[in-house]
Coordinates of C-alpha atoms in Angstrom, one line a residue:
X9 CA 0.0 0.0 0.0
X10 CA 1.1 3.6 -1.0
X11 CA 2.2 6.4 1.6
X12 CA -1.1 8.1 2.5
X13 CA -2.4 11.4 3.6
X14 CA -5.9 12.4 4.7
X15 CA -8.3 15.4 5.4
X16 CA -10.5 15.1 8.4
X17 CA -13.5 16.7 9.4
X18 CA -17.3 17.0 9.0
X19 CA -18.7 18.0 6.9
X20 CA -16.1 17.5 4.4
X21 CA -17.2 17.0 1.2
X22 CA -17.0 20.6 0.2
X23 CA -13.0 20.1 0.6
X24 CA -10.5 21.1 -1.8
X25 CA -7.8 20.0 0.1
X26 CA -7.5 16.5 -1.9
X27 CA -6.9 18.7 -5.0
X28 CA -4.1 21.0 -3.2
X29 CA -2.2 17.9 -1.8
X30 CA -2.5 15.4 -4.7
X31 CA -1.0 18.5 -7.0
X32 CA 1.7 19.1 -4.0
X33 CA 2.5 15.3 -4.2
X34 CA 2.7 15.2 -7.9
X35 CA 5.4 18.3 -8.0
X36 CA 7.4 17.0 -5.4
X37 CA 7.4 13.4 -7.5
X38 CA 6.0 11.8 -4.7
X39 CA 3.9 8.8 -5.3
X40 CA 1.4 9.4 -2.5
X41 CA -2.4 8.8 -2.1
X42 CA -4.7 11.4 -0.5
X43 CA -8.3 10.7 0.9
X44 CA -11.3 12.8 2.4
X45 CA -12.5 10.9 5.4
X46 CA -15.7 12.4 7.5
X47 CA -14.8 12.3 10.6
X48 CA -16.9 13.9 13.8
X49 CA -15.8 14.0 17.2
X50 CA -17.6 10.8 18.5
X51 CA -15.8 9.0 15.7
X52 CA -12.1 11.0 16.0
X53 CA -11.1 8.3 18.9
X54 CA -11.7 5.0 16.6
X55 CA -10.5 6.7 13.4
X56 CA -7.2 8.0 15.3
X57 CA -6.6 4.5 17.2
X58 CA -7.1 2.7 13.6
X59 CA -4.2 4.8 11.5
X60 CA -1.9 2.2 10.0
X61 CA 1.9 2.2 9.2
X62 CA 1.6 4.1 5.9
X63 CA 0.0 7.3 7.1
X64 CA 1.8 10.0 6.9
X65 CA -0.1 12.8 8.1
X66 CA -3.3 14.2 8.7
X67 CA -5.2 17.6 7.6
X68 CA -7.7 18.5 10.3
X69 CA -10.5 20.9 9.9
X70 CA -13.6 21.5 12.2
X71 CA -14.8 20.4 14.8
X72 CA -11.7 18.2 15.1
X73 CA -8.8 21.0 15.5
X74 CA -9.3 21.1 19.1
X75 CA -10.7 17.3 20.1
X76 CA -7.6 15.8 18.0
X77 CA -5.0 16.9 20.9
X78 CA -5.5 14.7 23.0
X79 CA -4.3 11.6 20.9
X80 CA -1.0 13.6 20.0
X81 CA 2.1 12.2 21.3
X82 CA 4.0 16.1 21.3
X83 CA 2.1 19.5 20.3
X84 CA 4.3 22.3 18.6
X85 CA 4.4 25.2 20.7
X86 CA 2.5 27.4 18.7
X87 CA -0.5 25.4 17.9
X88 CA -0.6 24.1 22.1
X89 CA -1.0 28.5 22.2
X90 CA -3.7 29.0 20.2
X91 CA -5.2 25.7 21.3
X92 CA -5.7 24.5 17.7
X93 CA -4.4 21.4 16.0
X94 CA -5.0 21.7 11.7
X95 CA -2.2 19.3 11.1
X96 CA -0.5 15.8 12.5
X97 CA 2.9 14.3 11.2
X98 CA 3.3 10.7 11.9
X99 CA 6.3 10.0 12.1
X100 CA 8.2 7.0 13.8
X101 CA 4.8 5.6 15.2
X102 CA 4.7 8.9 17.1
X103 CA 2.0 11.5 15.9
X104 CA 3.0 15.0 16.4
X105 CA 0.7 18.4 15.8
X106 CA 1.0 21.7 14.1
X107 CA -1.2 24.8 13.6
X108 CA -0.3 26.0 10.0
X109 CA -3.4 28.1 9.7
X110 CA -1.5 31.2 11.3
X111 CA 1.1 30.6 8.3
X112 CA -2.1 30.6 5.9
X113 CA -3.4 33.8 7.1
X114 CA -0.3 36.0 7.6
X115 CA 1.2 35.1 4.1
X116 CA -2.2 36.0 2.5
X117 CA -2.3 39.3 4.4
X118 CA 1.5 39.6 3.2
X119 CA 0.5 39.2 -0.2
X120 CA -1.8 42.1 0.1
X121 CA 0.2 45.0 2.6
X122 CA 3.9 44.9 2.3
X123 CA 5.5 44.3 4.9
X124 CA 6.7 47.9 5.9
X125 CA 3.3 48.8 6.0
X126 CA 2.1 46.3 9.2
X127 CA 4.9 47.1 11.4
X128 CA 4.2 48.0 14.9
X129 CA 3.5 52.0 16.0
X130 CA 1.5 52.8 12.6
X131 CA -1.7 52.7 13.9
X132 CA -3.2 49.8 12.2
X133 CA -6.6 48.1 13.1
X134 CA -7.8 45.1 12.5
X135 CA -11.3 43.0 13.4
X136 CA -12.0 39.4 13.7
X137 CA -15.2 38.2 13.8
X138 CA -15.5 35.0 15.5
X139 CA -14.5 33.3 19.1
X140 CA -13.4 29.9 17.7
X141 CA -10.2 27.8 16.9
X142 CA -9.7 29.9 13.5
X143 CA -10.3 33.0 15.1
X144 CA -7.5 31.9 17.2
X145 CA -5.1 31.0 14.3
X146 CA -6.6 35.0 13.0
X147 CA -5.2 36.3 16.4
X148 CA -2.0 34.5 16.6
X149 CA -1.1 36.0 12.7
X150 CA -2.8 39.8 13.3
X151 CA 0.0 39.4 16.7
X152 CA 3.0 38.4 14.6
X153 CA 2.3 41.1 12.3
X154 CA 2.2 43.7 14.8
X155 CA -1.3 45.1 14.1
X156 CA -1.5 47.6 16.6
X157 CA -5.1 47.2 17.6
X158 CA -7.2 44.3 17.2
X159 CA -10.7 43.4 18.1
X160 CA -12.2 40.4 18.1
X161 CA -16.3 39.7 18.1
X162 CA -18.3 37.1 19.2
X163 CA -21.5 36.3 20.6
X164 CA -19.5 34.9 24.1
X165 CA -16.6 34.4 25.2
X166 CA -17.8 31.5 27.6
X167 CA -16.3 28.2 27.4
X168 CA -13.0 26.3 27.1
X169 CA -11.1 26.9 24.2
X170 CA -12.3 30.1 22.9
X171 CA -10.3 32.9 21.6
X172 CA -9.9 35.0 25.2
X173 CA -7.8 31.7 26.7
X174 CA -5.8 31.5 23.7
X175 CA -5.2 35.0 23.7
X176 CA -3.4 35.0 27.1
X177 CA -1.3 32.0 25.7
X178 CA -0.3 34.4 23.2
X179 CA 0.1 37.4 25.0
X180 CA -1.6 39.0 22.7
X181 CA -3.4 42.5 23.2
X182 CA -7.1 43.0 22.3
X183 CA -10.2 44.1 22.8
X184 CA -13.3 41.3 23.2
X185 CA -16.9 43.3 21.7
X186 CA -20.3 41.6 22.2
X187 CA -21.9 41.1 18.7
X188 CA -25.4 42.7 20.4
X189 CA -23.6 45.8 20.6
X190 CA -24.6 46.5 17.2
X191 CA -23.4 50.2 16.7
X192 CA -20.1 49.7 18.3
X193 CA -19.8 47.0 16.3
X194 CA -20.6 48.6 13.0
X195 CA -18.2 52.1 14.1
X196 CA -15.2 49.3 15.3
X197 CA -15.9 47.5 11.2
X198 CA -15.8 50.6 9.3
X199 CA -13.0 52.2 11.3
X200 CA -10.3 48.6 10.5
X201 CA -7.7 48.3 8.0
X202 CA -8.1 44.8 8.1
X203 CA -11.4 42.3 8.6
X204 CA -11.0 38.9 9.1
X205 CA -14.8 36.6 9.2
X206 CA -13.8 33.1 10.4
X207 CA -17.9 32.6 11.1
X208 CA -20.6 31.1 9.1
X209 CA -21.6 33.6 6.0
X210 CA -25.5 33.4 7.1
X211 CA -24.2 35.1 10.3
X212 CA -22.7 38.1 8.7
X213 CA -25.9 39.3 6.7
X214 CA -26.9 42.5 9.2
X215 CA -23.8 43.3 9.0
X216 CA -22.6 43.2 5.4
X217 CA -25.9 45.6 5.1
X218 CA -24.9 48.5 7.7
X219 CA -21.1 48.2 6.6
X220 CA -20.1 50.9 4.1
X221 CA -16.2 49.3 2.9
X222 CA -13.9 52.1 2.1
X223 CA -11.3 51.4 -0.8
X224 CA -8.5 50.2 1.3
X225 CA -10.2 48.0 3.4
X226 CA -9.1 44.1 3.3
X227 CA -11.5 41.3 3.9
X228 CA -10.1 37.7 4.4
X229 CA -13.4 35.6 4.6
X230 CA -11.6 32.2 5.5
X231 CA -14.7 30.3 4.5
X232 CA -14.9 28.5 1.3
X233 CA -17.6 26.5 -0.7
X234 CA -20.6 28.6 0.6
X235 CA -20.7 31.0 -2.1
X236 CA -20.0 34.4 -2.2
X237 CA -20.4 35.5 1.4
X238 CA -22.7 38.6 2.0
X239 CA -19.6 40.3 3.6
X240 CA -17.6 39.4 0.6
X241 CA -20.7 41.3 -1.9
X242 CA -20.9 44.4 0.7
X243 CA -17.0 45.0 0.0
X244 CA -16.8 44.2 -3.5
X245 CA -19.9 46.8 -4.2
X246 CA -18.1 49.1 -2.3
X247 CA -14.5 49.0 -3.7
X248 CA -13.1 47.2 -0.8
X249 CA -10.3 44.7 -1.5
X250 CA -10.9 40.8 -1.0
X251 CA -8.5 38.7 -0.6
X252 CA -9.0 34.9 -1.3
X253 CA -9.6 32.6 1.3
X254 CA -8.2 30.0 -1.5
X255 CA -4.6 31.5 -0.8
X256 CA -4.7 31.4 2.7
X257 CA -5.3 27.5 1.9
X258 CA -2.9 26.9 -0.1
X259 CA -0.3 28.6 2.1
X260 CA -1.6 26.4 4.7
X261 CA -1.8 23.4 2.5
X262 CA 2.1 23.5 0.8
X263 CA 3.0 24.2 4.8
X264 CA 1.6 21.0 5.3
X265 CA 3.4 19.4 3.0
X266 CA 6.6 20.7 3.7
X267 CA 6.3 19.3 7.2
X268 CA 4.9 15.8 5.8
X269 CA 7.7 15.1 3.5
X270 CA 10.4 17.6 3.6
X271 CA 9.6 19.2 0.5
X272 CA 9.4 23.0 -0.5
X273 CA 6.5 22.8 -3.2
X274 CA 6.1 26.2 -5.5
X275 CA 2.7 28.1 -4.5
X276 CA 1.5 29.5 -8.0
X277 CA 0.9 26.2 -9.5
X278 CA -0.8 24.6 -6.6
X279 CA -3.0 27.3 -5.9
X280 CA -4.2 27.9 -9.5
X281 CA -4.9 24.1 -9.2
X282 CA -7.4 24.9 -6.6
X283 CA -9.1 28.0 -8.0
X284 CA -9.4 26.0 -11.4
X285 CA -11.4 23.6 -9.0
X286 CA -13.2 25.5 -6.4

């Protein structure tokens, strides 16, 4: 049996990750199978305890990123901060896991303001929407940026493994906004640089309708496979800039790879691969 790879999740059908890593694997010359297995938490513990010898990793997605950790044998320090697991190397019989959704997000914001432009002291804003295990990833990569404000809104901030614990991991700086504060949510939207929705589109609706997008406004929208998100049609009315949620998965996706097999796969061709398919 061939070397194999898998994403996990549920539901996963919509995934294009099968298309990203079987083009990763054919440019690194790597005769490797990839699957799409559904997998919800009450079956994660019998699909985890049943990997065989030839696995070689794993791409997790929701609502496995945080329920996976507890079958890891280590947990890279940055991924044990945010309290989010997207990826698993097995390796020696020993599975190890990785967050390379902060890589995804940070390299797609990169792509979009140079790098001189997010340095720390020039006043920039940003906004995530969303308390989960992406928003997370969002905060971790708005940090190592050096945005100099960030908010992030959510419905609550109750629970384990919300955004507020991992943001003390992090040290990172910012301010928490209930989404019933409607005004205060619309004034902190309009007034960001950058606007990151890591929630289902449905949710964002009111929203997209009281926002007004100014021209130098970046949405990332990490969602993918719902359609155009009614945030994504308020900013490109208005003449703000979107930036694909497809790059940020590709960025994520060739990081995966790299830490699977050792490889350094070239972006352009893998990610045209999955806007060709999306």
């Amino acid at each position: 049996m061939k070397p194999w790879a898998a994403v996990i999740g549920s539901p996963i059908q919509h995934s294009l990750s099968p298309v990203l890593h079987s083009c990763a694997f054919e440019l690194a010359d790597l005769d490797w199978d990839f699957r799409r297995v559904e997998v919800t938490g009450e079956t994660l513990p019998s699909f985890m305890e049943g990997l065989d010898s030839q696995c070689v990793g794993l791409a997790i997605t929701m609502p496995c990123k945080q329920s996976v950790i507890p079958f890891l044998d280590t947990v890279d320090a940055l991924a044990k901060n945010v309290g989010a697991v997207n990826t698993c190397v097995v390796a020696g019989g020993l599975l190890a896991g990785f967050n390379t959704d902060v890589h995804g997000i940070v390299e797609t914001i990169r792509d979009e303001m140079p790098g001189r432009s997010i340095t720390g002291g020039n006043g920039k804003k940003a906004v995530i929407l969303g308390t989960g295990a992406t928003a997370s990833s969002a905060l971790a990569a708005l940090t190592s940026l050096k945005f100099d404000h960030i908010t992030v809104i959510g419905r609550s901030f109750a629970g384990a493994g919300n955004v507020l614990q991992a943001g003390g991991r992090l040290g990172a700086d910012f301010d928490p906004l209930l989404w019933h504060h409607s005004h205060q949510v619309e004034r902190v939207c309009h007034d960001t640089d950058v606007l990151i929705s890591t929630i289902p589109p449905h949710a964002t609706e009111a929203l997209a309708v009281a926002l007004k997008p100014r021209s130098n406004q970046l949405l990332l929208d990490v969602t993918y496979g719902s359609g155009t998100s009614p945030l994504t049609t308020s900013f490109r009315k208005s003449g703000g800039r979107v930036l694909s949620p497809l790059r940020m998965l590709a960025y994520q996706g060739l990081a995966q790879d790299k830490l699977w097999s050792g490889i350094e796969v070239p972006f352009e061709p893998v990610y045209h691969a999955i806007k060709n398919a999306a």
